mmCIF file of C-alpha atoms in Angstrom:
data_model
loop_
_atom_site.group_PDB
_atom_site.id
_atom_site.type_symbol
_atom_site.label_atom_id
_atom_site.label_comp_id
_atom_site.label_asym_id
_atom_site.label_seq_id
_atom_site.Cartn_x
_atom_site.Cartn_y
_atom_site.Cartn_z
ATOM 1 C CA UNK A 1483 111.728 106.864 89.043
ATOM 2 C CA UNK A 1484 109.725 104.661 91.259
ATOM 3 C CA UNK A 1485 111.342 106.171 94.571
ATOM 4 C CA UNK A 1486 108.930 107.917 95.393
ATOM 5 C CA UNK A 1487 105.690 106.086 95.108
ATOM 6 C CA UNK A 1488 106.352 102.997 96.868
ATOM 7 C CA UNK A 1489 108.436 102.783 99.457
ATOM 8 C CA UNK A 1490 111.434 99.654 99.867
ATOM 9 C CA UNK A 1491 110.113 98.553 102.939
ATOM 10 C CA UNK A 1492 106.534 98.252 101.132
ATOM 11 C CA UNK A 1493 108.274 95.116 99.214
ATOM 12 C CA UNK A 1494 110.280 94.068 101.787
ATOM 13 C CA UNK A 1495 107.158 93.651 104.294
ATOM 14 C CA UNK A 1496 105.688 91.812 101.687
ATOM 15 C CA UNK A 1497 108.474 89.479 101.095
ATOM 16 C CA UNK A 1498 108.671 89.002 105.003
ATOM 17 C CA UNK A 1499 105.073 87.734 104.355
ATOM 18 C CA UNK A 1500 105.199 85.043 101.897
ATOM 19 C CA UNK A 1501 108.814 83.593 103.474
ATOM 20 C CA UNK A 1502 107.159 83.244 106.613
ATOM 21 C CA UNK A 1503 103.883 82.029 104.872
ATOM 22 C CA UNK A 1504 106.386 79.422 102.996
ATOM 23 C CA UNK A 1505 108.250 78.457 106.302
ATOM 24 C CA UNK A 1506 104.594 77.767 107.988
ATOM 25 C CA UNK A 1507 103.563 75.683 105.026
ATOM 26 C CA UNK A 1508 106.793 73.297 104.710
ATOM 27 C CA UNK A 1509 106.583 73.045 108.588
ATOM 28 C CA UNK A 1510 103.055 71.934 108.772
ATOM 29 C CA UNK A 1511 102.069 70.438 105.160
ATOM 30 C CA UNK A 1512 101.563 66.844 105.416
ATOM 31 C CA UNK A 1513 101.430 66.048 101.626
ATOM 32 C CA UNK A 1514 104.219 65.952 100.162
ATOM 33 C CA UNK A 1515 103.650 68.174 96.942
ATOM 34 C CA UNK A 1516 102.520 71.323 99.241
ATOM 35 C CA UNK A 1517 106.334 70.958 100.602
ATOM 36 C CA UNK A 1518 107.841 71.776 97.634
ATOM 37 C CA UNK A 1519 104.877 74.709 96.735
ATOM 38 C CA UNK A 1520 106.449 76.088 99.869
ATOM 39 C CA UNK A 1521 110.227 75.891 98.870
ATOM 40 C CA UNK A 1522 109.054 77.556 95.758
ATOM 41 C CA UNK A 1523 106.899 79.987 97.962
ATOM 42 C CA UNK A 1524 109.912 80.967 100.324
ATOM 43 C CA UNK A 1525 112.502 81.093 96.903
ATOM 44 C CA UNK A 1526 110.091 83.525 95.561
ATOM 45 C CA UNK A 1527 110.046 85.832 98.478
ATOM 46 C CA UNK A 1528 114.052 85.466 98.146
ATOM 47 C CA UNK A 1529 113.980 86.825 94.686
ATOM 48 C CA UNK A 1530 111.508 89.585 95.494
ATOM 49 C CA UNK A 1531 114.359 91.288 98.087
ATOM 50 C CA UNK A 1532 116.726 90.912 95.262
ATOM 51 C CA UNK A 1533 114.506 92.492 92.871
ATOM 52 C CA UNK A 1534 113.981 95.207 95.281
ATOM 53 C CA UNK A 1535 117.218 95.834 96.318
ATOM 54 C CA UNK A 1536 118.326 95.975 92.512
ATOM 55 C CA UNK A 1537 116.437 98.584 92.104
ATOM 56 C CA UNK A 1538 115.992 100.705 95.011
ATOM 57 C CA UNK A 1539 120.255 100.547 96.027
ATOM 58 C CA UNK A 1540 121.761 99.183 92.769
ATOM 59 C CA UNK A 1541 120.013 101.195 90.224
ATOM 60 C CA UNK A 1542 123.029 101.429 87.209
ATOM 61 C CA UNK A 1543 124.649 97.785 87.890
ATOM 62 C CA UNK A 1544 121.358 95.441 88.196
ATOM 63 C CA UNK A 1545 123.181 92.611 90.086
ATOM 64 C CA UNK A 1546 120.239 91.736 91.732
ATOM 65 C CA UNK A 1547 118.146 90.871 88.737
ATOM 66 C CA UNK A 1548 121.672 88.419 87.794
ATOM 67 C CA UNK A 1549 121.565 87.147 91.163
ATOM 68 C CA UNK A 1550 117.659 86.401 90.541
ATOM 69 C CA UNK A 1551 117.871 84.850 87.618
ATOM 70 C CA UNK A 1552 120.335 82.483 89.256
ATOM 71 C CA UNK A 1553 117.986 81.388 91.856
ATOM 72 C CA UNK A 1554 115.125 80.830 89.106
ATOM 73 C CA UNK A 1555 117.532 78.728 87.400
ATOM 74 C CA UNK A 1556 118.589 76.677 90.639
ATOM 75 C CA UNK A 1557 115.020 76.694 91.610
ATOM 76 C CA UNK A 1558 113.818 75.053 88.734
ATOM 77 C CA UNK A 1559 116.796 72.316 88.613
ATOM 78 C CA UNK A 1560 115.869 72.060 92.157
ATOM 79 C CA UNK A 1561 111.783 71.530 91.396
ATOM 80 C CA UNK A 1562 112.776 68.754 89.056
ATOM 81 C CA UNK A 1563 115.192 66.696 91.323
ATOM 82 C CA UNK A 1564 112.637 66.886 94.374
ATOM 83 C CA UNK A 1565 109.616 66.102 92.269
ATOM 84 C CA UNK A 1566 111.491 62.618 91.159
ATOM 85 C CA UNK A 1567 112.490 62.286 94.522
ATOM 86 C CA UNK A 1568 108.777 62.082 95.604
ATOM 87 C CA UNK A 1569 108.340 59.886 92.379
ATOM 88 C CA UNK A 1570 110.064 57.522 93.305
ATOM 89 C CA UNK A 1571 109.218 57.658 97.434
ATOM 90 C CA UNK A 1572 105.855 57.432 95.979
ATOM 91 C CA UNK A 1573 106.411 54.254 94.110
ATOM 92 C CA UNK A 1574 107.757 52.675 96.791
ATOM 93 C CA UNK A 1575 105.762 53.737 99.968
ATOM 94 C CA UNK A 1576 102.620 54.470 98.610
ATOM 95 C CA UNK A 1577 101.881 57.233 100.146
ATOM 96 C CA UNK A 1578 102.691 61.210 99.743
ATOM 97 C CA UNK A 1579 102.157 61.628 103.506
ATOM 98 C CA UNK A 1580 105.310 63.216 105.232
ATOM 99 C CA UNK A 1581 104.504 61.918 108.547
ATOM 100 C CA UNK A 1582 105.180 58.012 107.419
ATOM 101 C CA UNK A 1583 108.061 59.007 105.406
ATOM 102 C CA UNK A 1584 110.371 58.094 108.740
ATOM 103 C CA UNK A 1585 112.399 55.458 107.486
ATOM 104 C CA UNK A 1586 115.477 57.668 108.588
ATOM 105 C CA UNK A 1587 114.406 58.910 111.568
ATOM 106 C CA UNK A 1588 114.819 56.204 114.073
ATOM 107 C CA UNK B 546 101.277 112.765 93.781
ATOM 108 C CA UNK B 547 100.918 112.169 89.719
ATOM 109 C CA UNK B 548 99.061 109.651 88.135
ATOM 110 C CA UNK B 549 101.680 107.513 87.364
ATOM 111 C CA UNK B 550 102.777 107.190 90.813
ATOM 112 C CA UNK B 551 99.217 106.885 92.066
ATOM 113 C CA UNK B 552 98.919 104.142 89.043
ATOM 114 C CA UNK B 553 101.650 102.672 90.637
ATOM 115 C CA UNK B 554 100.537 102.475 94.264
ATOM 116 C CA UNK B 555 97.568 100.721 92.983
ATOM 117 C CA UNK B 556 98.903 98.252 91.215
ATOM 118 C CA UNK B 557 101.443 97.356 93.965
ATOM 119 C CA UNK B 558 98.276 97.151 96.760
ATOM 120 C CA UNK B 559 96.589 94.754 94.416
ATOM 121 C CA UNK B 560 99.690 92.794 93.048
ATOM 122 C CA UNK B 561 100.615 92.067 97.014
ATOM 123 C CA UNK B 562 97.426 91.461 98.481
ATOM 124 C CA UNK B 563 96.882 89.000 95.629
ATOM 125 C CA UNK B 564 99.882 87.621 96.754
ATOM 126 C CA UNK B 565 100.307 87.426 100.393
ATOM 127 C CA UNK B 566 96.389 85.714 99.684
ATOM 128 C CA UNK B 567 96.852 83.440 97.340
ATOM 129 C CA UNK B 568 100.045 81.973 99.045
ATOM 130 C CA UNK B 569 98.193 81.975 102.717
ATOM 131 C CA UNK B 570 95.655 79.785 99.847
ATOM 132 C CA UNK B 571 98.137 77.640 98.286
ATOM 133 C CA UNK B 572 99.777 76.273 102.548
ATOM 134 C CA UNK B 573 95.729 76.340 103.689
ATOM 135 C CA UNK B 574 93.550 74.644 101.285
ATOM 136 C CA UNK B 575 92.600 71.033 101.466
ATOM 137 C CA UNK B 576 92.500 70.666 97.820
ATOM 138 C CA UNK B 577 95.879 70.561 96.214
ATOM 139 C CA UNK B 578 94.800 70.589 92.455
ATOM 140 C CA UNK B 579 93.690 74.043 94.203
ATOM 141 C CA UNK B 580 96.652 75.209 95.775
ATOM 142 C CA UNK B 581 98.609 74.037 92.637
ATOM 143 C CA UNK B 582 96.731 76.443 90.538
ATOM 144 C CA UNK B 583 96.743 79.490 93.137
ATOM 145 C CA UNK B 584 100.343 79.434 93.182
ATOM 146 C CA UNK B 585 100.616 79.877 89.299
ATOM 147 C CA UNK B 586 98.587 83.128 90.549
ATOM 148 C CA UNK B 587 101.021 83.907 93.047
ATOM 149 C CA UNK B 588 103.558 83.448 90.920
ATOM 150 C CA UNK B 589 101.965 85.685 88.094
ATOM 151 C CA UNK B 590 101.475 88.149 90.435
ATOM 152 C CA UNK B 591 105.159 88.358 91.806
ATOM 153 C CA UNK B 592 106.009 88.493 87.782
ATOM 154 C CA UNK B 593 103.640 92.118 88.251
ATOM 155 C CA UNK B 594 105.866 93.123 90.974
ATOM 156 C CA UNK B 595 109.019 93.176 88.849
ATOM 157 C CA UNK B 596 107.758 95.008 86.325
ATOM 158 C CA UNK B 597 106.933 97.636 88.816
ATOM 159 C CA UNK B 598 110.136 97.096 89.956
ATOM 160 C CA UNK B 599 111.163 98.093 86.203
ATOM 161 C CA UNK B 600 112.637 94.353 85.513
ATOM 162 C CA UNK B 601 111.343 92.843 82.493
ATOM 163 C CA UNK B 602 113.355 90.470 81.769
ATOM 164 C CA UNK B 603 113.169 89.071 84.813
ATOM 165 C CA UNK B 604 109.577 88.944 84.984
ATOM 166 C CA UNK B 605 109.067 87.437 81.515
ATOM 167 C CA UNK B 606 111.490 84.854 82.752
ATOM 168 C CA UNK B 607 109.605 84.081 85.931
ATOM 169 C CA UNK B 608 106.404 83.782 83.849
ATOM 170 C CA UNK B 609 108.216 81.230 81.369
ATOM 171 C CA UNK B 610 109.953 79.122 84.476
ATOM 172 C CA UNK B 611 107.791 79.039 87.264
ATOM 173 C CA UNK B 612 104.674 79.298 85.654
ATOM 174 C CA UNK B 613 105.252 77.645 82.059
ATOM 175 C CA UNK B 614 107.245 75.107 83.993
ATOM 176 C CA UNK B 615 107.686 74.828 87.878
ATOM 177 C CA UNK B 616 104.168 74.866 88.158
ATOM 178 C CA UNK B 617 102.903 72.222 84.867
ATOM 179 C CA UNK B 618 105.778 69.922 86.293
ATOM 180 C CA UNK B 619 103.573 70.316 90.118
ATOM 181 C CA UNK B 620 100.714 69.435 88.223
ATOM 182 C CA UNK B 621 102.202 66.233 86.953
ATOM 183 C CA UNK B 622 103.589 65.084 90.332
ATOM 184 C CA UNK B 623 99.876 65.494 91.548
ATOM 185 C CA UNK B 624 98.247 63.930 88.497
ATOM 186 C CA UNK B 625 101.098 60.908 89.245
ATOM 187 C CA UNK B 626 100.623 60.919 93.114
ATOM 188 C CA UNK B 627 96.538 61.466 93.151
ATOM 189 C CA UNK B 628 95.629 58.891 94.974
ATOM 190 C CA UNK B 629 92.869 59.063 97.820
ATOM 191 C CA UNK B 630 93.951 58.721 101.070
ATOM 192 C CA UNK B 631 93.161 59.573 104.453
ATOM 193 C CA UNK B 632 95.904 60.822 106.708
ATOM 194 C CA UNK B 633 96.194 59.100 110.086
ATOM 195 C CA UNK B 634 95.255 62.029 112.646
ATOM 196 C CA UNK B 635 98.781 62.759 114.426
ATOM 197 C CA UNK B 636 98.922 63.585 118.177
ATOM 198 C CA UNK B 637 99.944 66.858 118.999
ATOM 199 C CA UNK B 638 99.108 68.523 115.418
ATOM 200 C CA UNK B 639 97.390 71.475 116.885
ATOM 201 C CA UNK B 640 99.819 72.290 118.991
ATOM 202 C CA UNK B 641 102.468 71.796 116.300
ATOM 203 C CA UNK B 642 100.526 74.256 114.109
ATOM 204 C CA UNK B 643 100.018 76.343 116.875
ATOM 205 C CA UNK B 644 103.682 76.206 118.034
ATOM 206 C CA UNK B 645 104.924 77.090 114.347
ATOM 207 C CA UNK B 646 102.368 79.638 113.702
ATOM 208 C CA UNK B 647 103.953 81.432 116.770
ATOM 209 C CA UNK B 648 107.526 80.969 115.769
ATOM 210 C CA UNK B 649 106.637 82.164 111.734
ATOM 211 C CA UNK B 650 105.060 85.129 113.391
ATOM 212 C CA UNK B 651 108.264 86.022 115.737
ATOM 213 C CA UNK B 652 110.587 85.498 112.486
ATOM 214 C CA UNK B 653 108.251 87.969 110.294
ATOM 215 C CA UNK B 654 108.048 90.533 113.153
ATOM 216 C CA UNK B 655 112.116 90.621 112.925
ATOM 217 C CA UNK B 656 111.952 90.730 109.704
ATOM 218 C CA UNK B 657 109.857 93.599 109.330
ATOM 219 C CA UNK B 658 111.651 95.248 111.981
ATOM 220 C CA UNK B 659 114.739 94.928 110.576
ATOM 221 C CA UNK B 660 113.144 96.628 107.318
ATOM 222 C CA UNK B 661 111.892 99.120 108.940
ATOM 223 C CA UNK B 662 115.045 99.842 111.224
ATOM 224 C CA UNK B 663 117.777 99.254 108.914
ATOM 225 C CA UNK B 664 119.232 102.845 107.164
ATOM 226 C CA UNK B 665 119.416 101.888 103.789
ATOM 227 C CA UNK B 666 121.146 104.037 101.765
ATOM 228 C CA UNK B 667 118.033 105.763 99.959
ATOM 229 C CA UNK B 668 117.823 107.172 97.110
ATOM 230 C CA UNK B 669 120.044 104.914 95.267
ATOM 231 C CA UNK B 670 121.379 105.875 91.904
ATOM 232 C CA UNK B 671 118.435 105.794 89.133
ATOM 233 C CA UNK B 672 117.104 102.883 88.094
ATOM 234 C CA UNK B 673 118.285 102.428 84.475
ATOM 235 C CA UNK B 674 114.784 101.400 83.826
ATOM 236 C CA UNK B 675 114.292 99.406 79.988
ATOM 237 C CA UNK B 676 118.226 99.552 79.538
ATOM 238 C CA UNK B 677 117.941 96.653 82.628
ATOM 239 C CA UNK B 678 118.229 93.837 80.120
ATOM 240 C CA UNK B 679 120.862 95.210 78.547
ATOM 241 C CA UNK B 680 122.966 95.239 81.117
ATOM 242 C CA UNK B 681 121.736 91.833 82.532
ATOM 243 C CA UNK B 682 123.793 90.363 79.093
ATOM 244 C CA UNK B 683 126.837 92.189 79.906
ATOM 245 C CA UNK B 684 126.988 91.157 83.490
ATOM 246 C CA UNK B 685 126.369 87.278 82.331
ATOM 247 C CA UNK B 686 129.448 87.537 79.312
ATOM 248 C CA UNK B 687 131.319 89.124 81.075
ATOM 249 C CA UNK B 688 131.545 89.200 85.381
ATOM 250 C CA UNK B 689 129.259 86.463 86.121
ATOM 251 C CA UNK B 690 130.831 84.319 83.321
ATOM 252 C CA UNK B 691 131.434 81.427 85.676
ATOM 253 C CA UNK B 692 128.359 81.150 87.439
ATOM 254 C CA UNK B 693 126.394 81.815 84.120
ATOM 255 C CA UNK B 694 128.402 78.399 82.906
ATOM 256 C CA UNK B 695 128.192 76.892 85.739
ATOM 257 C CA UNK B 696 124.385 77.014 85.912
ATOM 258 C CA UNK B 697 124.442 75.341 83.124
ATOM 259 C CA UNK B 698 125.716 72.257 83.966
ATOM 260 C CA UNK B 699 123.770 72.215 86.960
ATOM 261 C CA UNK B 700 120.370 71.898 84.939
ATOM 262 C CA UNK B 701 122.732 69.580 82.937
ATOM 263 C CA UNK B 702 123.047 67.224 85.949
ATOM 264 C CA UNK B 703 119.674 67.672 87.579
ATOM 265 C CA UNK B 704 118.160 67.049 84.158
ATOM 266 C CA UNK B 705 119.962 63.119 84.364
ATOM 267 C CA UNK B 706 119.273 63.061 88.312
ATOM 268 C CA UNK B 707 115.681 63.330 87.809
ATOM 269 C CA UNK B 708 115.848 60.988 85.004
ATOM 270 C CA UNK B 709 117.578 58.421 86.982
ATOM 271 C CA UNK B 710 115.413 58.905 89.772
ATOM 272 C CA UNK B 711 112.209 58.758 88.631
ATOM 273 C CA UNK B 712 112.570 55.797 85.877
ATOM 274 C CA UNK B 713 111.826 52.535 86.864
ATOM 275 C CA UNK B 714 113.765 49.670 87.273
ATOM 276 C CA UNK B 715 113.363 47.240 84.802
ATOM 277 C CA UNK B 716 115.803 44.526 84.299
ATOM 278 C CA UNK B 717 116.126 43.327 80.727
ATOM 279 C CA UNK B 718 117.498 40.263 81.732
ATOM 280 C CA UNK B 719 116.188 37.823 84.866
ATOM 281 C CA UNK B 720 119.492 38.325 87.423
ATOM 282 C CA UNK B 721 119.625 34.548 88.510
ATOM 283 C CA UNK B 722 118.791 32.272 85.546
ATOM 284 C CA UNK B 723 120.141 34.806 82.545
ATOM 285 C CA UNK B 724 116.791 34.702 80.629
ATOM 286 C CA UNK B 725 115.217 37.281 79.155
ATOM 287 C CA UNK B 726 112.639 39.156 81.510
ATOM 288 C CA UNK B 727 108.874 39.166 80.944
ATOM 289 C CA UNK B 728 108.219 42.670 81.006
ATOM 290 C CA UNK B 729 105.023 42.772 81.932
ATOM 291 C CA UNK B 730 105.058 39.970 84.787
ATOM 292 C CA UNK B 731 107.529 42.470 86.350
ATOM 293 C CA UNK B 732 105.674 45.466 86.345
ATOM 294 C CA UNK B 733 102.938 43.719 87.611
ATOM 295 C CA UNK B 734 104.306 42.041 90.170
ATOM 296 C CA UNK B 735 106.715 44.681 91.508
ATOM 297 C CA UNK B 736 105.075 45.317 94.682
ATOM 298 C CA UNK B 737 106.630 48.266 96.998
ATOM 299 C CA UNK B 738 109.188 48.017 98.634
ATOM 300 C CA UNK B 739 109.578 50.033 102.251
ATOM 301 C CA UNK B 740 105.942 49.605 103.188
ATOM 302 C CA UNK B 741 105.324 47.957 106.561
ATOM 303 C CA UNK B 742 103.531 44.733 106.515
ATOM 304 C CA UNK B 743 101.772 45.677 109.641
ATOM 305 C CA UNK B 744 100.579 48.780 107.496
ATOM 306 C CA UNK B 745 96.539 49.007 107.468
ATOM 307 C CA UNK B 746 97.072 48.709 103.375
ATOM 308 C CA UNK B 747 97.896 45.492 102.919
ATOM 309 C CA UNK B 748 100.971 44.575 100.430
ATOM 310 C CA UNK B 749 100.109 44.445 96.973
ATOM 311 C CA UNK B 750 99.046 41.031 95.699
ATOM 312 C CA UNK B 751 100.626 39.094 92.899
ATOM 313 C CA UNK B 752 97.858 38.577 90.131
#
């Protein structure tokens, strides 16, 4: 019923937008709390092709709304685990700045 | 064109540019408090785009996760993390930005190519429309039992990961003599751990 107004590529240009907005942001954020905005960011525009190709290809079975509401779930197990993870880098380096966060690196 | 379609088209213009702003907000302001509270917009406004997309049920649930609680739990970590602090220019940061900006650019161009390119198989069979949720319970009892379970004892074990992780370590007992710990001298006197002591901050004094 919505075939016709909008086409698929209309929400799939606009999920191209934010995942590359998202990949831009967890590149280049230097606080550590604007990382995981952009995980959530790019997850989003994940769920947002799945939407749209449950509706526009899979009209009758909606596996892409299941498949959606399996990446909110992991995405919000996966919010939770990463903001104690920057708890606790917090409490011991002081600092939420990824740059200094190098104690891995070399 | 009808109204309803023409309602439609309206809706999605606004819904997306409201979204493809407020996320270019949330990676580009200064402010994070900001940014935290533009992304509860974005993610109100992708809700909007599944009900166009004639999924309630989904949307309702991305209201209740993301924005009831993905995005209160991002306002905690900044409430627990705001501290004032200048970040030490980096070398090269331009560049970097630069350098990404091009690559994120080249990655949406194929992506919008490949949109635009691929023959999908249009029109798919009709959208079942309301009956959506419906159908969402059957696929959960019945195909996608396992994962459905599954899930489930993933939130299970992040719930006790993040627990775990973000507690703090407080010893009830002093390790080498066997007394019992004073509390309060050990949160106070817990200084961090991994910071360099050739840091500009200096290490946290004992009282």
């Amino acid at each position: 019923m919505t075939a016709d107004a909008i086409p698929l590529q209309a929400y799939l240009t606009v999920a191209a937008f934010l995942f590359c907005i998202g990949v831009w942001g967890l590149i280049n954020s230097r606080n550590a709390v604007r990382v995981l905005m952009s995980i959530e960011l790019m997850l989003n525009a994940v769920n947002l092709n799945l939407m749209a190709f449950s509706n526009y290809l899979d009209g009758q079975l909606v596996r892409g709304q299941v498949f959606a509401i399996f990446v909110i779930t992991v995405a919000a197990a996966e919010a939770a685990v990463g903001l104690a993870i920057l708890l606790s880098l917090y409490r011991n380096r002081e600092t939420v700045d990824m740059e200094r966060f190098n104690l891995l690196r070399w | 064109m009808t109204v309803a379609s023409s309602t439609q088209l309206v809706c999605f213009v606004i819904l997306s540019s409201t979204l493809v702003l407020g996320s270019l907000a949330v990676v580009l302001l200064p402010n994070i408090v900001y940014s935290a509270f533009l992304l509860a917009g974005v993610f109100l406004s992708v809700a909007g785009l599944y009900l166009l997309l004639n999924a309630s049920f989904v949307a309702a649930a991305q209201v209740l996760v993301y924005v009831g609680a993905v995005n209160v739990l991002i306002l905690f970590a900044i409430m627990l993390v705001n501290k004032k602090e200048n970040l030490a220019p980096i070398p090269g940061m331009a560049l970097r930005r630069l350098l990404s900006g091009a690559v994120c650019a080249g990655l949406l161009g194929l992506l919008i190519r490949v949109a635009f390119t691929t023959p999908w198989a249009l029109p798919g069979p009709t959208p079942v429309g309301e009956d959506a949720t419906i159908r969402i319970g059957e696929h959960l009892f019945s195909d996608y039992l396992l994962p459905f379970e599954l899930a489930s004892v993933l939130l299970l074990m992040s719930m006790i990961g993040a627990i775990v992780l973000a507690r703090r370590d407080v010893f009830s007992t002093d390790i080498i003599t066997g007394e019992p710990a004073d509390q309060v001298l050990i949160e106070k006197e817990r200084s961090p751990l991994l910071l360099e002591p050739t840091d500009s901050a200096p290490l946290r004094s004992s009282p």
